Coordinates of C-alpha atoms and ligand atoms in Angstrom, one line a residue:
M262 CA 58.8 -2.6 -148.0
K263 CA 62.2 -1.6 -149.6
K264 CA 64.9 -4.0 -148.9
F265 CA 68.0 -2.9 -146.9
I266 CA 71.5 -3.3 -148.3
V267 CA 73.9 -2.4 -145.5
A268 CA 77.7 -2.1 -146.1
N269 CA 79.8 -2.7 -142.9
W270 CA 83.4 -1.5 -143.8
K271 CA 84.8 -2.5 -140.4
M272 CA 88.4 -1.3 -139.9
I273 CA 89.5 -2.1 -143.5
P274 CA 89.6 0.8 -145.9
L275 CA 91.9 3.7 -145.8
R276 CA 90.8 7.2 -146.6
A277 CA 91.5 7.0 -150.5
E278 CA 89.8 3.7 -150.8
A279 CA 86.9 5.0 -149.0
K280 CA 86.7 8.1 -151.2
A281 CA 87.0 5.9 -154.3
L282 CA 84.2 3.6 -153.1
V283 CA 81.8 6.5 -152.3
E284 CA 82.5 8.3 -155.5
Q285 CA 81.9 5.0 -157.6
L286 CA 78.7 4.2 -155.4
T287 CA 77.1 7.9 -155.7
S288 CA 77.5 8.0 -159.4
K289 CA 75.7 4.6 -159.9
V290 CA 73.0 5.5 -157.4
L291 CA 72.3 8.9 -159.1
A292 CA 72.0 7.1 -162.5
A293 CA 69.8 4.3 -161.2
T294 CA 66.1 4.0 -160.2
N295 CA 64.1 1.4 -157.8
L296 CA 66.9 1.0 -155.6
P297 CA 66.8 -0.8 -152.2
Q298 CA 67.7 1.5 -149.0
I299 CA 71.5 1.4 -149.0
V300 CA 73.3 2.3 -145.8
I301 CA 77.1 2.7 -145.6
C302 CA 78.9 2.2 -142.3
P303 CA 82.3 3.6 -142.5
P304 CA 84.8 3.8 -139.7
Y305 CA 84.3 6.8 -137.3
P306 CA 86.8 9.2 -138.7
Y307 CA 85.3 9.0 -142.2
L308 CA 81.8 9.6 -141.5
T309 CA 81.7 13.2 -142.2
F310 CA 83.4 13.2 -145.6
V311 CA 81.4 10.1 -146.7
Q312 CA 78.3 11.9 -145.8
E313 CA 79.4 15.1 -147.7
M314 CA 80.4 12.9 -150.8
F315 CA 76.8 11.4 -150.9
S316 CA 75.8 14.9 -152.2
G317 CA 72.1 14.2 -152.3
A318 CA 72.1 10.6 -153.5
P319 CA 69.7 8.5 -151.7
I320 CA 72.2 6.7 -149.4
A321 CA 72.1 6.7 -145.7
L322 CA 75.0 6.8 -143.2
G323 CA 75.5 4.5 -140.4
A324 CA 77.8 3.9 -137.6
Q325 CA 79.5 0.5 -136.7
D326 CA 79.0 0.9 -133.0
C327 CA 78.1 3.6 -130.4
S328 CA 78.8 4.4 -126.6
S329 CA 76.7 3.0 -124.0
H330 CA 76.9 6.5 -122.4
E331 CA 75.3 9.7 -123.2
E332 CA 78.4 11.9 -122.5
G333 CA 81.3 12.6 -120.3
S334 CA 84.8 11.3 -119.4
F335 CA 84.9 8.1 -121.5
T336 CA 88.0 8.3 -123.5
G337 CA 87.9 6.8 -126.9
E338 CA 84.1 6.4 -126.9
V339 CA 81.7 8.1 -129.4
S340 CA 78.2 9.1 -128.4
V341 CA 75.1 8.7 -130.3
T342 CA 74.7 12.5 -130.2
M343 CA 78.0 12.8 -132.0
L344 CA 77.0 10.2 -134.6
K345 CA 73.8 12.1 -135.3
E346 CA 75.9 15.3 -135.7
C347 CA 77.8 13.5 -138.4
G348 CA 74.8 12.8 -140.2
C349 CA 74.2 9.1 -139.1
Q350 CA 70.7 7.6 -139.3
Y351 CA 71.6 4.1 -138.4
V352 CA 73.9 2.4 -136.0
I353 CA 74.9 -1.1 -135.9
I354 CA 74.9 -2.6 -132.2
G355 CA 75.8 -6.0 -131.0
H356 CA 77.9 -7.1 -134.0
S357 CA 79.5 -10.5 -133.0
E358 CA 83.1 -8.9 -133.3
R359 CA 82.1 -6.3 -130.7
R360 CA 80.5 -9.0 -128.6
H361 CA 83.6 -11.2 -128.9
Y362 CA 86.7 -9.0 -128.9
H363 CA 85.1 -6.3 -126.5
Q364 CA 83.3 -8.7 -124.2
E365 CA 80.2 -6.6 -124.7
S366 CA 77.5 -7.9 -122.5
E367 CA 73.8 -8.1 -123.1
E368 CA 73.4 -5.2 -120.3
I369 CA 75.9 -3.1 -122.3
L370 CA 74.1 -3.7 -125.5
R371 CA 70.7 -2.8 -123.9
Q372 CA 72.2 0.4 -122.8
K373 CA 73.6 1.2 -126.2
V374 CA 70.1 0.5 -127.9
E375 CA 68.5 2.9 -125.4
Q376 CA 71.0 5.6 -126.1
A377 CA 70.5 5.1 -130.1
L378 CA 66.6 5.3 -129.7
K379 CA 66.9 8.5 -127.7
Q380 CA 68.5 10.1 -130.6
D381 CA 66.0 8.4 -133.0
L382 CA 68.9 6.4 -134.7
T383 CA 67.7 3.2 -136.5
V384 CA 69.4 0.4 -134.5
I385 CA 70.7 -2.5 -136.7
F386 CA 70.9 -5.1 -133.9
C387 CA 73.1 -8.2 -134.7
V388 CA 72.2 -11.7 -133.4
G389 CA 73.6 -15.0 -134.3
E390 CA 75.0 -18.4 -133.0
S391 CA 78.7 -19.5 -132.9
K392 CA 79.7 -22.7 -134.6
L393 CA 79.8 -24.6 -131.2
Q394 CA 76.3 -23.4 -130.2
R395 CA 75.0 -24.5 -133.7
E396 CA 76.7 -28.0 -133.3
N397 CA 75.0 -28.1 -129.7
E398 CA 71.7 -27.3 -131.4
E399 CA 71.3 -24.0 -129.4
T400 CA 70.9 -21.7 -132.3
Y401 CA 67.3 -20.7 -131.5
A402 CA 68.0 -20.5 -127.6
V403 CA 71.0 -18.1 -128.4
I404 CA 68.9 -15.9 -130.7
K405 CA 66.1 -15.7 -128.2
R406 CA 68.4 -14.7 -125.4
Q407 CA 70.2 -12.1 -127.6
L408 CA 66.8 -10.6 -128.6
E409 CA 65.8 -10.4 -125.0
A410 CA 68.5 -7.9 -124.4
L411 CA 66.5 -5.4 -126.3
P412 CA 65.0 -2.7 -123.9
E413 CA 61.3 -3.5 -122.9
K414 CA 59.9 -0.4 -124.6
I415 CA 61.2 -1.5 -127.9
S416 CA 57.7 -1.7 -129.5
H417 CA 57.5 0.6 -132.6
A418 CA 61.1 1.7 -132.3
P419 CA 63.3 2.1 -135.5
L420 CA 64.8 -1.3 -135.3
V421 CA 66.2 -3.7 -137.7
I422 CA 67.5 -7.2 -136.8
A423 CA 70.6 -8.7 -138.6
Y424 CA 70.9 -12.4 -138.4
E425 CA 74.5 -13.2 -138.7
P426 CA 75.7 -16.7 -137.7
V427 CA 79.2 -15.9 -136.4
W428 CA 80.6 -19.0 -138.3
A429 CA 79.5 -17.4 -141.6
I430 CA 81.1 -14.0 -141.0
G431 CA 84.4 -13.5 -143.0
T432 CA 84.6 -17.2 -143.7
G433 CA 83.3 -17.7 -147.0
L434 CA 80.7 -20.2 -145.5
T435 CA 77.1 -19.1 -145.9
A436 CA 74.1 -20.5 -143.9
S437 CA 72.0 -22.8 -146.1
F438 CA 68.8 -21.2 -147.6
D439 CA 66.8 -23.4 -145.2
D440 CA 68.7 -22.2 -142.2
I441 CA 68.5 -18.7 -143.3
K442 CA 64.7 -18.9 -143.7
N443 CA 64.1 -20.8 -140.4
A444 CA 66.2 -18.4 -138.3
H445 CA 64.3 -15.4 -140.0
D446 CA 60.8 -17.0 -139.3
F447 CA 61.9 -17.5 -135.9
I448 CA 63.2 -13.9 -135.4
K449 CA 60.0 -12.5 -136.9
G450 CA 58.0 -14.6 -134.5
C451 CA 59.9 -13.4 -131.4
M452 CA 59.5 -9.6 -132.6
K453 CA 55.8 -10.1 -133.2
K454 CA 55.3 -11.0 -129.5
I455 CA 56.3 -7.6 -128.6
E456 CA 54.3 -6.0 -131.4
Q457 CA 57.1 -5.2 -133.6
E458 CA 57.1 -5.5 -137.4
T459 CA 60.9 -5.6 -137.8
P460 CA 62.9 -6.0 -140.9
V461 CA 65.3 -8.9 -140.5
L462 CA 68.5 -8.9 -142.5
Y463 CA 71.0 -11.8 -143.2
G464 CA 74.6 -11.4 -142.9
G465 CA 77.7 -13.8 -143.4
S466 CA 79.8 -14.0 -146.4
V467 CA 77.3 -12.3 -148.7
T468 CA 78.6 -11.9 -152.2
G469 CA 77.5 -10.5 -155.7
E470 CA 77.0 -14.2 -156.5
N471 CA 74.6 -15.4 -153.7
A472 CA 73.0 -12.2 -152.8
Q473 CA 69.9 -12.6 -155.4
E474 CA 69.0 -16.1 -154.0
I475 CA 69.3 -15.0 -150.4
L476 CA 67.3 -11.8 -151.0
S477 CA 64.5 -13.8 -152.7
L478 CA 63.9 -15.9 -149.6
D479 CA 60.8 -15.4 -147.6
N480 CA 61.4 -13.0 -144.4
V481 CA 64.7 -11.9 -145.7
D482 CA 64.4 -8.1 -145.8
G483 CA 67.9 -7.2 -146.8
V484 CA 71.7 -8.1 -146.3
L485 CA 74.4 -7.0 -144.0
V486 CA 77.7 -7.1 -146.2
G487 CA 81.3 -7.1 -144.9
R488 CA 84.1 -7.9 -147.3
A489 CA 82.0 -7.7 -150.5
S490 CA 81.0 -4.1 -149.8
L491 CA 84.6 -3.1 -150.3
N492 CA 84.6 -4.1 -153.9
M493 CA 82.2 -1.8 -155.9
E494 CA 81.4 -4.4 -158.6
S495 CA 80.4 -7.0 -156.0
F496 CA 78.6 -4.4 -153.8
W497 CA 76.6 -3.0 -156.8
K498 CA 75.5 -6.5 -157.9
I499 CA 74.1 -6.9 -154.4
C500 CA 72.4 -3.6 -154.6
V501 CA 70.7 -4.3 -157.9
A502 CA 70.0 -8.0 -156.9
Ligands
PGA713 P1 81.3 -10.6 -144.2 O1 80.9 -9.8 -142.9 O2 80.3 -10.3 -145.3 O3 82.7 -10.3 -144.6 O4 81.0 -12.0 -143.9 C1 79.6 -9.5 -142.5 C2 79.6 -8.8 -141.2 O5 80.5 -8.9 -140.3 O6 78.7 -8.0 -140.9

């Protein structure tokens, strides 16, 4: 299976920076062979021009979120049909920043996943414990509960899980290799119970320096990268790791 390298640009780059990043990435990708599956998730307003700039390079487009509704009077929301029209093949759902700052409940997340699957978008579903939950030794109970929010008919659906311990996101702290391995084994076990062979990515302060070791761990099928994806030197190191 190809590894996944997913870039989550969040609400950070402006248009000129986004353009420069895609230009650099596209020329590197076109000159390389044997690459992992690279997925770029820009802010909504940039989806279309980023997709156009890939100009045939094997890079996939993803969105950072989607609406839980199919269509209608939902000011500010973006439907999966619109994402599909912009060329998205992937959508991140349940990122801890959405769960935390937008109080997204398990029920809302389940509805979002259902919407995405209706349009055949591959869902990158994020799970992970907070610092307090880790200190209270609730890591596995939290992951299990978050995975249970997935719709029942998820079997064989295009799905990727991203394990992102909340305390490791944007902090410069990465989980230890043992912690990553154990969490990934646990997630794979949970997914097998619903007959799903699911790739599991790690996210949380992945850099050009630590990516190679993380990607060589058993059951780590790729990485979800925030900050380091905005520096093409770092991001490319991760892509070729
Ligand atoms: P980070 O973000 O790499 O900056 O820690 C990861 C994420 O939020 O997906």
